[in-house]
Amino acid sequence: MTALFSIRDLHLSFPDRGNKPLFGPAPRIEVLKGLTLDIPEGRITGIVGESGSGKSTFGRVLVRLLDPDSGQVLFDGKDIATLDEEAILPLRRDLQMIFQDPMSSLNPRHRVWRLIAQPLKRYGRGGTKAQATEALARVGLPAAFADRYPHQLSGGQRQRVGIARAIALEPRFILADEIVSGLDVSSQAQVLMLLKQLAEEMGLTVAFISHDLSVIRHLCDNVVVLNHGEIVDAGPVAEVFENPQSEVTRKLLSAIPLPEMDDDWFND
Amino acid sequence: MSQQTQHRHALEIINLSIALPNGVRLLRDVSLKLEPGEVRALVGESGAGKSMIGKTVLGILPDTLKITQGEIILEGQHLNMMTPWTRRKTVAEITALIPQDPLTALNPLRKIGPQIVDPLIRIRGWEKDRARARALELLERVHIRAPERVMQSYPHELSGGMRQRILIAAAFAPSPRLIVADEPTTALDVTVQKEILKLIRELQKETGTAVLFVTHDMGVVAKISQQVTVLFAGKVMEDAPTREVFTNPAHPYTRALIAATPSSADLDRPFSPVPTELIAELHAQVARDDALWQGKKR
Ligand SMILES: Nc1ncnc2c1ncn2[C@@H]1O[C@H](COP(=O)(O)OP(=O)(O)OP(=O)(O)O)[C@@H](O)[C@H]1O
Ligand SMILES: Nc1ncnc2c1ncn2[C@@H]1O[C@H](COP(=O)(O)OP(=O)(O)OP(=O)(O)O)[C@@H](O)[C@H]1O
Ligand SMILES: [Mg+2]
Ligand SMILES: [Mg+2]
């Protein structure tokens, strides 16, 4: 299997302003501590870990929204960590992302079709209403949604628009950061089934960040478990979940609240 | 009246209906009770009206929506009968909200510290030092690792889960007697979620705080609540003790919600949303009830 991303010894830190001395630069906090992994092409890779473990930071490096301190991020053989803004531009279309709340990243005064069409225009791939409507159809939204505003959509519908916007560009990679966390079980199931189906149809590579292991288990082919910026478990989903190597993964698995009465649950 | 003073519910909602200006109802005759020290889960799918119930209790319903019927009673006091000023004061005194959207609920331009500390000074009238100490204490209890640093940070410098925990800390800091927790753990990983649920239980036992816990996760409902209200299209489908809901659910919608949540018996089963036929049937039922209600109104 070929790797779309090969990440080698990736380090990233942020300035720690809380402990900034009176003079001189602030000390830095290391958030990613030497990650090495491959993200296989055409597969869905889950990224899990406790809050603050560095999942979103890592995702942002993959789509080059953040620059690492050191290490390689090979995308299709090119090290995107070192490309300058001009050299990265042709790759931007290939690297798309969807967030937990697409509303906060979308202009609330634009109708749905414009939100989808704008990036198409920016990348010189048209940008017509017809294209937007077609993208909506692919995520199962009727054409009438093209004329709605974001606030007129339910959470699940907004996520579909977010997906439509990303896939309209026909990218090779999509980063999905907690995209179903705010949704109820039915909308979650619908969005996940849609993502899976589209990924298969389009041969997309997806990095799926989630704190919900039952979602990861159903959706992903592979999973990477982060803890304090380090990889503590990685491999095919079934293997990692049947036979977790780290205490962190075991804890994450046992903390899933099941819809059953269990008076001792809090005591473990 | 004497009975009411003998037994004061933390919160009582009686036959609450809320409608759009065009008369379409978003909440339909909702009633529920919450005792001091109790957690009542309010569950249902997106758009069921869960947040709207919370907003009504807190008096932060948007102006376009109208309470067409019903009463909200906080610790025996009828909110409807108060002047807006007294109502705001009463609500601020007794309640706190953990808002649904942790990404937008914090002011992006202000440091975290004052966002927790200032309300304690303003609403509780505490000295600055006391308010600060309390804020630090709560940040520690929600497992924020470097609370001093976090107080100095801006929201964008914190992860999603950290922001959500900060809002939980801010809600508990003034020791309110009723907390409306609107999906307080959606951005948290399961281990932190478990810690937070534990914390909510501890704080609630310590202080007797009542919690109206809005969620769509039946797994969370089973662990945190003693009572459950199941809501569909603004209507109460089932209201029962949690134990009963999971051992012997009365309503088909409740059963479907439980079945849609992965359980120990079938962790590997594919996604199973609530069946569309059931949803359609329930909508039809609600429409019939609405027609009856329209008829009665005339
Ligand atoms: N711009 C920034 N400046 C300073 N620190 C930051 C910044 N962005 C993130 N961090 C810190 O980096 C760490 C990792 O954050 P990240 O957002 O990657 O976590 P996460 O695993 O996505 O967590 P969550 O599940 O809560 O979203 C956190 O301690 C966070 O406070
Ligand atoms: N300001 C408003 N104007 C008109 N309709 C509204 C307004 N706010 C909410 N609604 C509608 O009222 C219904 C109930 O909304 P509410 O936010 O209470 O749902 P919820 O159960 O909290 O759902 P979720 O799980 O998605 O948060 C929805 O159909 C929603 O579209
Ligand atoms: Mg994150
Ligand atoms: Mg809500």
CSV table of N, CA, C and O in Angstrom, one decimal, chain A residues 16-19 29 49-52 55 100-101 104 154-155 178 181-190 192-193 211-215 217-219 228 242 248 251-263 265-268, chain B residues 44-46 101 103 111 145 149 152-154 157 159 161-162 165 183 185-194 197-198 201 216-220 222-224 242-243 246 257-258 260-265 267-274:
chain,number,residue,atom,x,y,z
A,16,ASP,N,5.3,29.7,25.3
A,16,ASP,CA,4.5,29.6,26.5
A,16,ASP,C,4.5,31.0,27.2
A,16,ASP,O,5.3,31.3,28.0
A,17,ARG,N,3.4,31.7,26.8
A,17,ARG,CA,3.4,33.1,27.3
A,17,ARG,C,3.1,33.2,28.8
A,17,ARG,O,3.5,34.2,29.5
A,18,GLY,N,2.5,32.2,29.4
A,18,GLY,CA,2.2,32.2,30.8
A,18,GLY,C,3.4,32.2,31.6
A,18,GLY,O,3.4,32.8,32.7
A,19,ASN,N,4.5,31.7,31.2
A,19,ASN,CA,5.8,31.7,31.9
A,19,ASN,C,6.8,32.6,31.3
A,19,ASN,O,8.0,32.4,31.5
A,29,ILE,N,6.6,25.4,24.6
A,29,ILE,CA,6.0,24.1,25.0
A,29,ILE,C,5.9,23.2,23.8
A,29,ILE,O,5.4,23.6,22.8
A,49,GLY,N,-7.1,10.4,20.9
A,49,GLY,CA,-6.2,10.8,22.0
A,49,GLY,C,-7.0,11.7,22.9
A,49,GLY,O,-8.0,12.3,22.5
A,50,GLU,N,-6.5,11.9,24.1
A,50,GLU,CA,-7.1,12.8,25.1
A,50,GLU,C,-7.1,14.2,24.6
A,50,GLU,O,-6.3,14.6,23.7
A,51,SER,N,-8.0,15.0,25.2
A,51,SER,CA,-8.0,16.4,24.9
A,51,SER,C,-6.6,17.0,25.2
A,51,SER,O,-6.0,16.7,26.2
A,52,GLY,N,-6.1,17.8,24.2
A,52,GLY,CA,-4.8,18.5,24.4
A,52,GLY,C,-3.7,17.6,24.0
A,52,GLY,O,-2.5,18.0,24.1
A,55,LYS,N,-3.9,16.4,18.6
A,55,LYS,CA,-4.6,15.9,17.4
A,55,LYS,C,-4.8,17.0,16.4
A,55,LYS,O,-4.4,16.9,15.2
A,100,GLN,N,-15.3,20.9,13.1
A,100,GLN,CA,-16.5,20.6,14.0
A,100,GLN,C,-17.7,21.5,13.7
A,100,GLN,O,-18.8,21.1,13.5
A,101,ASP,N,-17.4,22.8,13.7
A,101,ASP,CA,-18.4,23.7,13.4
A,101,ASP,C,-18.1,24.5,12.2
A,101,ASP,O,-17.5,25.5,12.2
A,104,SER,N,-18.6,28.4,11.9
A,104,SER,CA,-17.6,29.4,12.4
A,104,SER,C,-16.6,29.8,11.4
A,104,SER,O,-16.0,30.8,11.4
A,154,SER,N,-29.7,22.7,9.8
A,154,SER,CA,-29.5,21.9,11.1
A,154,SER,C,-28.0,21.6,11.1
A,154,SER,O,-27.3,21.7,10.1
A,155,GLY,N,-27.5,21.1,12.3
A,155,GLY,CA,-26.1,20.8,12.5
A,155,GLY,C,-25.7,19.7,11.4
A,155,GLY,O,-24.6,19.9,10.8
A,178,GLU,N,-13.1,16.4,14.3
A,178,GLU,CA,-14.3,16.3,15.1
A,178,GLU,C,-15.6,16.7,14.4
A,178,GLU,O,-16.4,17.4,15.0
A,181,SER,N,-19.0,15.5,16.3
A,181,SER,CA,-19.1,15.5,17.8
A,181,SER,C,-20.4,16.2,18.2
A,181,SER,O,-20.9,15.8,19.3
A,182,GLY,N,-20.8,17.2,17.5
A,182,GLY,CA,-22.0,17.9,18.0
A,182,GLY,C,-23.3,17.3,17.5
A,182,GLY,O,-24.4,17.9,17.8
A,183,LEU,N,-23.2,16.2,16.8
A,183,LEU,CA,-24.5,15.7,16.1
A,183,LEU,C,-25.1,14.5,16.9
A,183,LEU,O,-24.4,13.8,17.6
A,184,ASP,N,-26.4,14.4,16.8
A,184,ASP,CA,-27.1,13.3,17.5
A,184,ASP,C,-26.8,12.0,16.7
A,184,ASP,O,-26.3,12.0,15.6
A,185,VAL,N,-27.1,10.9,17.3
A,185,VAL,CA,-26.7,9.6,16.7
A,185,VAL,C,-27.2,9.4,15.3
A,185,VAL,O,-26.4,8.9,14.5
A,186,SER,N,-28.4,9.8,15.0
A,186,SER,CA,-28.9,9.6,13.6
A,186,SER,C,-28.1,10.4,12.6
A,186,SER,O,-27.7,9.9,11.6
A,187,SER,N,-27.9,11.7,12.9
A,187,SER,CA,-27.2,12.6,12.0
A,187,SER,C,-25.7,12.1,11.9
A,187,SER,O,-25.1,12.2,10.8
A,188,GLN,N,-25.2,11.7,13.0
A,188,GLN,CA,-23.8,11.2,13.0
A,188,GLN,C,-23.7,10.0,12.0
A,188,GLN,O,-22.9,10.0,11.2
A,189,ALA,N,-24.6,9.1,12.2
A,189,ALA,CA,-24.6,7.9,11.3
A,189,ALA,C,-24.7,8.3,9.8
A,189,ALA,O,-24.0,7.8,9.0
A,190,GLN,N,-25.6,9.2,9.5
A,190,GLN,CA,-25.8,9.7,8.1
A,190,GLN,C,-24.5,10.3,7.6
A,190,GLN,O,-24.0,10.0,6.5
A,192,LEU,N,-21.4,10.0,8.6
A,192,LEU,CA,-20.3,9.1,8.6
A,192,LEU,C,-20.5,8.1,7.4
A,192,LEU,O,-19.5,7.9,6.7
A,193,MET,N,-21.7,7.6,7.2
A,193,MET,CA,-21.9,6.7,6.0
A,193,MET,C,-21.6,7.5,4.7
A,193,MET,O,-21.0,6.9,3.8
A,211,HIS,N,-12.7,12.1,19.2
A,211,HIS,CA,-12.4,11.5,20.5
A,211,HIS,C,-13.3,10.3,20.8
A,211,HIS,O,-13.3,9.7,21.9
A,212,ASP,N,-14.2,10.0,19.8
A,212,ASP,CA,-15.2,9.0,20.0
A,212,ASP,C,-14.7,7.7,19.4
A,212,ASP,O,-14.7,7.5,18.2
A,213,LEU,N,-14.3,6.7,20.2
A,213,LEU,CA,-13.7,5.5,19.7
A,213,LEU,C,-14.7,4.6,19.0
A,213,LEU,O,-14.4,3.8,18.1
A,214,SER,N,-16.0,4.7,19.4
A,214,SER,CA,-16.9,3.8,18.7
A,214,SER,C,-17.1,4.4,17.2
A,214,SER,O,-17.4,3.6,16.3
A,215,VAL,N,-17.0,5.7,17.1
A,215,VAL,CA,-17.1,6.2,15.7
A,215,VAL,C,-15.9,5.8,14.9
A,215,VAL,O,-16.0,5.3,13.7
A,217,ARG,N,-14.0,3.2,15.3
A,217,ARG,CA,-14.1,1.8,15.0
A,217,ARG,C,-14.9,1.5,13.8
A,217,ARG,O,-14.6,0.6,13.0
A,218,HIS,N,-16.0,2.2,13.7
A,218,HIS,CA,-16.9,1.9,12.5
A,218,HIS,C,-16.5,2.5,11.2
A,218,HIS,O,-16.8,2.0,10.2
A,219,LEU,N,-15.7,3.6,11.3
A,219,LEU,CA,-15.4,4.4,10.1
A,219,LEU,C,-14.0,4.1,9.5
A,219,LEU,O,-13.9,4.0,8.3
A,228,HIS,N,0.1,13.2,24.8
A,228,HIS,CA,1.1,14.2,25.0
A,228,HIS,C,2.0,14.4,23.8
A,228,HIS,O,3.2,14.5,24.0
A,242,GLU,N,-8.6,-4.6,19.6
A,242,GLU,CA,-8.6,-5.9,20.2
A,242,GLU,C,-7.5,-6.0,21.2
A,242,GLU,O,-7.6,-6.7,22.2
A,248,VAL,N,-3.1,4.2,27.8
A,248,VAL,CA,-3.9,5.3,27.3
A,248,VAL,C,-5.1,4.7,26.4
A,248,VAL,O,-6.2,5.1,26.6
A,251,LYS,N,-7.5,2.8,28.5
A,251,LYS,CA,-8.4,3.7,29.3
A,251,LYS,C,-9.5,4.4,28.4
A,251,LYS,O,-10.6,4.5,28.8
A,252,LEU,N,-9.0,4.8,27.2
A,252,LEU,CA,-10.0,5.4,26.3
A,252,LEU,C,-11.1,4.4,26.0
A,252,LEU,O,-12.3,4.7,25.9
A,253,LEU,N,-10.8,3.1,25.7
A,253,LEU,CA,-11.8,2.1,25.4
A,253,LEU,C,-12.7,1.8,26.6
A,253,LEU,O,-13.9,1.7,26.4
A,254,SER,N,-12.2,1.8,27.8
A,254,SER,CA,-13.0,1.4,28.9
A,254,SER,C,-13.9,2.6,29.4
A,254,SER,O,-14.8,2.4,30.1
A,255,ALA,N,-13.6,3.8,28.9
A,255,ALA,CA,-14.3,5.0,29.4
A,255,ALA,C,-15.5,5.3,28.5
A,255,ALA,O,-16.3,6.2,28.8
A,256,ILE,N,-15.7,4.5,27.4
A,256,ILE,CA,-16.9,4.8,26.6
A,256,ILE,C,-18.1,4.5,27.4
A,256,ILE,O,-18.3,3.4,27.9
A,257,PRO,N,-19.0,5.5,27.6
A,257,PRO,CA,-20.2,5.2,28.3
A,257,PRO,C,-21.2,4.4,27.5
A,257,PRO,O,-21.6,4.8,26.4
A,258,LEU,N,-21.6,3.2,28.0
A,258,LEU,CA,-22.5,2.4,27.2
A,258,LEU,C,-24.0,2.6,27.7
A,258,LEU,O,-24.1,3.0,28.9
A,259,PRO,N,-24.9,2.4,26.9
A,259,PRO,CA,-26.3,2.7,27.3
A,259,PRO,C,-26.9,1.6,28.2
A,259,PRO,O,-27.8,1.0,27.8
A,260,GLU,N,-26.3,1.4,29.3
A,260,GLU,CA,-26.7,0.4,30.2
A,260,GLU,C,-26.4,0.9,31.6
A,260,GLU,O,-25.5,1.7,31.9
A,261,MET,N,-27.2,0.4,32.6
A,261,MET,CA,-27.0,0.8,34.0
A,261,MET,C,-25.8,0.1,34.5
A,261,MET,O,-25.6,-1.1,34.2
A,262,ASP,N,-24.9,0.9,35.2
A,262,ASP,CA,-23.7,0.3,35.8
A,262,ASP,C,-23.3,1.1,37.0
A,262,ASP,O,-22.7,2.1,36.8
A,263,ASP,N,-23.8,0.7,38.1
A,263,ASP,CA,-23.6,1.5,39.3
A,263,ASP,C,-22.1,1.6,39.7
A,263,ASP,O,-21.7,2.5,40.5
A,265,TRP,N,-19.6,2.1,37.5
A,265,TRP,CA,-18.9,2.7,36.4
A,265,TRP,C,-17.9,3.8,36.9
A,265,TRP,O,-16.8,3.9,36.4
A,266,PHE,N,-18.4,4.6,37.8
A,266,PHE,CA,-17.5,5.7,38.3
A,266,PHE,C,-16.4,5.2,39.2
A,266,PHE,O,-15.5,6.0,39.5
A,267,ASN,N,-16.5,4.0,39.7
A,267,ASN,CA,-15.6,3.5,40.7
A,267,ASN,C,-14.3,2.9,40.1
A,267,ASN,O,-13.4,2.6,40.8
A,268,ASP,N,-14.4,2.5,38.8
A,268,ASP,CA,-13.2,1.9,38.3
A,268,ASP,C,-12.0,2.8,38.2
A,268,ASP,O,-12.1,4.0,37.8
B,44,GLY,N,-32.9,13.7,23.2
B,44,GLY,CA,-33.7,13.8,22.0
B,44,GLY,C,-32.7,14.2,20.9
B,44,GLY,O,-31.6,14.6,21.1
B,45,GLU,N,-33.2,14.0,19.7
B,45,GLU,CA,-32.3,14.3,18.5
B,45,GLU,C,-32.3,15.8,18.3
B,45,GLU,O,-33.0,16.6,18.9
B,46,SER,N,-31.4,16.1,17.4
B,46,SER,CA,-31.2,17.5,17.0
B,46,SER,C,-32.5,18.2,16.6
B,46,SER,O,-33.3,17.6,15.9
B,101,ASP,N,-22.2,25.6,22.8
B,101,ASP,CA,-21.1,25.8,21.9
B,101,ASP,C,-19.8,26.4,22.5
B,101,ASP,O,-19.7,27.6,22.6
B,103,LEU,N,-17.0,26.8,21.4
B,103,LEU,CA,-16.1,27.5,20.5
B,103,LEU,C,-16.4,29.0,20.4
B,103,LEU,O,-15.6,29.8,20.2
B,111,LYS,N,-8.6,37.4,28.0
B,111,LYS,CA,-8.0,36.3,28.6
B,111,LYS,C,-9.0,35.5,29.4
B,111,LYS,O,-10.0,36.0,29.8
B,145,ARG,N,-4.3,21.2,33.4
B,145,ARG,CA,-3.0,20.9,34.0
B,145,ARG,C,-2.3,22.1,34.5
B,145,ARG,O,-1.7,22.0,35.6
B,149,ARG,N,-1.3,29.2,34.0
B,149,ARG,CA,-1.0,29.5,32.6
B,149,ARG,C,-2.3,29.7,31.8
B,149,ARG,O,-2.4,30.6,31.0
B,152,GLN,N,-3.9,32.9,31.9
B,152,GLN,CA,-3.3,34.0,31.2
B,152,GLN,C,-3.5,33.8,29.6
B,152,GLN,O,-3.0,34.6,28.9
B,153,SER,N,-4.1,32.7,29.2
B,153,SER,CA,-4.2,32.4,27.8
B,153,SER,C,-5.5,33.1,27.2
B,153,SER,O,-6.4,33.4,27.9
B,154,TYR,N,-5.4,33.2,25.9
B,154,TYR,CA,-6.6,33.6,25.1
B,154,TYR,C,-7.3,32.3,24.6
B,154,TYR,O,-6.6,31.3,24.4
B,157,GLU,N,-5.7,29.9,22.0
B,157,GLU,CA,-4.5,29.1,22.4
B,157,GLU,C,-4.8,27.8,23.1
B,157,GLU,O,-3.9,27.1,23.5
B,159,SER,N,-7.0,24.1,23.4
B,159,SER,CA,-7.7,23.0,22.6
B,159,SER,C,-9.2,23.1,22.9
B,159,SER,O,-9.7,23.7,23.9
B,161,GLY,N,-11.3,20.9,23.8
B,161,GLY,CA,-11.7,20.2,25.1
B,161,GLY,C,-11.4,21.1,26.3
B,161,GLY,O,-12.1,21.1,27.3
B,162,MET,N,-10.3,21.8,26.2
B,162,MET,CA,-9.9,22.7,27.3
B,162,MET,C,-10.9,23.8,27.5
B,162,MET,O,-11.3,24.2,28.6
B,165,ARG,N,-14.0,22.6,29.2
B,165,ARG,CA,-13.8,22.4,30.6
B,165,ARG,C,-13.8,23.7,31.3
B,165,ARG,O,-14.2,23.8,32.5
B,183,GLU,N,-25.3,19.9,26.6
B,183,GLU,CA,-24.3,19.0,25.9
B,183,GLU,C,-22.9,19.4,26.4
B,183,GLU,O,-22.0,19.7,25.5
B,185,THR,N,-20.3,17.8,27.3
B,185,THR,CA,-19.1,16.9,27.1
B,185,THR,C,-18.9,16.5,25.7
B,185,THR,O,-18.1,15.7,25.4
B,186,THR,N,-19.6,17.2,24.7
B,186,THR,CA,-19.5,16.8,23.3
B,186,THR,C,-18.1,16.9,22.7
B,186,THR,O,-17.7,16.2,21.8
B,187,ALA,N,-17.3,17.9,23.2
B,187,ALA,CA,-16.0,18.1,22.6
B,187,ALA,C,-14.9,17.4,23.4
B,187,ALA,O,-13.7,17.6,23.2
B,188,LEU,N,-15.3,16.5,24.3
B,188,LEU,CA,-14.3,15.9,25.2
B,188,LEU,C,-14.0,14.4,24.8
B,188,LEU,O,-15.0,13.7,24.4
B,189,ASP,N,-12.8,14.0,25.0
B,189,ASP,CA,-12.5,12.6,24.8
B,189,ASP,C,-13.2,11.8,25.9
B,189,ASP,O,-13.5,12.4,27.0
B,190,VAL,N,-13.4,10.5,25.8
B,190,VAL,CA,-14.1,9.8,26.7
B,190,VAL,C,-13.5,9.7,28.1
B,190,VAL,O,-14.2,9.7,29.1
B,191,THR,N,-12.2,9.8,28.2
B,191,THR,CA,-11.6,9.7,29.6
B,191,THR,C,-11.8,11.0,30.3
B,191,THR,O,-12.2,11.0,31.5
B,192,VAL,N,-11.7,12.1,29.6
B,192,VAL,CA,-12.0,13.4,30.3
B,192,VAL,C,-13.5,13.5,30.5
B,192,VAL,O,-13.9,14.0,31.6
B,193,GLN,N,-14.3,13.0,29.6
B,193,GLN,CA,-15.7,13.1,29.8
B,193,GLN,C,-16.1,12.3,31.1
B,193,GLN,O,-16.9,12.8,31.9
B,194,LYS,N,-15.5,11.2,31.3
B,194,LYS,CA,-15.8,10.4,32.5
B,194,LYS,C,-15.4,11.2,33.7
B,194,LYS,O,-16.1,11.2,34.7
B,197,LEU,N,-18.0,14.0,34.2
B,197,LEU,CA,-19.2,13.4,34.7
B,197,LEU,C,-19.1,13.1,36.2
B,197,LEU,O,-20.0,13.4,37.0
B,198,LYS,N,-17.9,12.6,36.6
B,198,LYS,CA,-17.7,12.3,38.0
B,198,LYS,C,-17.7,13.6,38.8
B,198,LYS,O,-18.3,13.6,39.9
B,201,ARG,N,-21.0,14.9,39.4
B,201,ARG,CA,-21.7,14.2,40.5
B,201,ARG,C,-21.1,14.6,41.8
B,201,ARG,O,-21.9,14.7,42.8
B,216,HIS,N,-27.5,14.1,23.7
B,216,HIS,CA,-28.2,13.2,22.8
B,216,HIS,C,-27.5,11.8,22.9
B,216,HIS,O,-27.8,10.9,22.1
B,217,ASP,N,-26.7,11.6,23.9
B,217,ASP,CA,-26.0,10.4,24.1
B,217,ASP,C,-26.6,9.5,25.2
B,217,ASP,O,-26.5,9.8,26.4
B,218,MET,N,-27.3,8.4,24.8
B,218,MET,CA,-27.9,7.6,25.8
B,218,MET,C,-26.9,6.9,26.7
B,218,MET,O,-27.3,6.5,27.8
B,219,GLY,N,-25.7,6.7,26.3
B,219,GLY,CA,-24.7,6.2,27.1
B,219,GLY,C,-24.4,7.1,28.3
B,219,GLY,O,-24.4,6.7,29.5
B,220,VAL,N,-24.3,8.4,28.0
B,220,VAL,CA,-24.1,9.4,29.1
B,220,VAL,C,-25.3,9.5,30.0
B,220,VAL,O,-25.2,9.6,31.2
B,222,ALA,N,-27.3,7.1,30.8
B,222,ALA,CA,-27.3,6.0,31.8
B,222,ALA,C,-26.4,6.2,32.9
B,222,ALA,O,-26.6,5.8,34.1
B,223,LYS,N,-25.3,6.9,32.7
B,223,LYS,CA,-24.3,7.1,33.8
B,223,LYS,C,-24.5,8.3,34.7
B,223,LYS,O,-24.2,8.2,35.9
B,224,ILE,N,-25.1,9.3,34.2
B,224,ILE,CA,-25.1,10.6,35.0
B,224,ILE,C,-26.4,10.9,35.6
B,224,ILE,O,-26.5,11.5,36.6
B,242,THR,N,-34.2,6.9,35.5
B,242,THR,CA,-33.2,6.4,34.5
B,242,THR,C,-33.2,4.8,34.5
B,242,THR,O,-33.2,4.2,33.5
B,243,ARG,N,-33.2,4.3,35.7
B,243,ARG,CA,-33.1,2.8,35.8
B,243,ARG,C,-34.3,2.1,35.0
B,243,ARG,O,-34.0,1.2,34.3
B,246,PHE,N,-33.8,2.3,31.1
B,246,PHE,CA,-32.9,1.3,30.5
B,246,PHE,C,-33.2,-0.1,30.8
B,246,PHE,O,-32.8,-1.0,30.0
B,257,LEU,N,-33.6,5.1,20.4
B,257,LEU,CA,-32.5,5.9,20.8
B,257,LEU,C,-31.4,5.0,21.5
B,257,LEU,O,-30.2,5.2,21.2
B,258,ILE,N,-31.9,4.1,22.3
B,258,ILE,CA,-31.0,3.2,23.0
B,258,ILE,C,-30.3,2.3,22.0
B,258,ILE,O,-29.1,2.1,22.0
B,260,ALA,N,-29.7,2.9,19.0
B,260,ALA,CA,-28.8,3.6,18.0
B,260,ALA,C,-27.5,3.8,18.7
B,260,ALA,O,-26.5,4.3,18.0
B,261,THR,N,-27.3,3.6,20.0
B,261,THR,CA,-26.1,3.8,20.7
B,261,THR,C,-25.3,2.5,20.8
B,261,THR,O,-25.9,1.5,21.3
B,262,PRO,N,-24.1,2.5,20.4
B,262,PRO,CA,-23.3,1.2,20.5
B,262,PRO,C,-23.3,0.7,21.9
B,262,PRO,O,-23.1,1.5,22.9
B,263,SER,N,-23.5,-0.6,22.1
B,263,SER,CA,-23.5,-1.1,23.5
B,263,SER,C,-22.5,-2.2,23.6
B,263,SER,O,-21.9,-2.6,22.6
B,264,SER,N,-22.2,-2.7,24.8
B,264,SER,CA,-21.2,-3.7,25.0
B,264,SER,C,-21.5,-5.0,24.1
B,264,SER,O,-20.6,-5.6,23.7
B,265,ALA,N,-22.8,-5.3,23.9
B,265,ALA,CA,-23.1,-6.5,23.2
B,265,ALA,C,-22.8,-6.4,21.7
B,265,ALA,O,-22.5,-7.4,21.1
B,267,LEU,N,-20.6,-3.9,19.9
B,267,LEU,CA,-19.7,-2.8,19.5
B,267,LEU,C,-19.3,-2.8,18.0
B,267,LEU,O,-18.9,-1.7,17.5
B,268,ASP,N,-19.4,-3.9,17.4
B,268,ASP,CA,-18.9,-4.0,16.0
B,268,ASP,C,-20.0,-3.8,15.0
B,268,ASP,O,-19.8,-3.9,13.8
B,269,ARG,N,-21.2,-3.6,15.5
B,269,ARG,CA,-22.4,-3.5,14.6
B,269,ARG,C,-22.3,-2.2,13.8
B,269,ARG,O,-21.8,-1.2,14.3
B,270,PRO,N,-22.7,-2.1,12.5
B,270,PRO,CA,-22.6,-0.9,11.8
B,270,PRO,C,-23.6,0.2,12.4
B,270,PRO,O,-24.4,-0.1,13.2
B,271,PHE,N,-23.5,1.4,11.8
B,271,PHE,CA,-24.3,2.5,12.3
B,271,PHE,C,-25.8,2.1,12.2
B,271,PHE,O,-26.2,1.6,11.2
B,272,SER,N,-26.6,2.4,13.2
B,272,SER,CA,-28.0,2.2,13.1
B,272,SER,C,-28.8,3.4,13.6
B,272,SER,O,-29.2,3.4,14.8
B,273,PRO,N,-29.1,4.4,12.7
B,273,PRO,CA,-29.8,5.5,13.1
B,273,PRO,C,-31.3,5.1,13.5
B,273,PRO,O,-31.7,4.0,13.2
B,274,VAL,N,-32.0,6.0,14.2
B,274,VAL,CA,-33.4,5.8,14.5
B,274,VAL,C,-34.1,5.6,13.1
B,274,VAL,O,-34.0,6.4,12.2
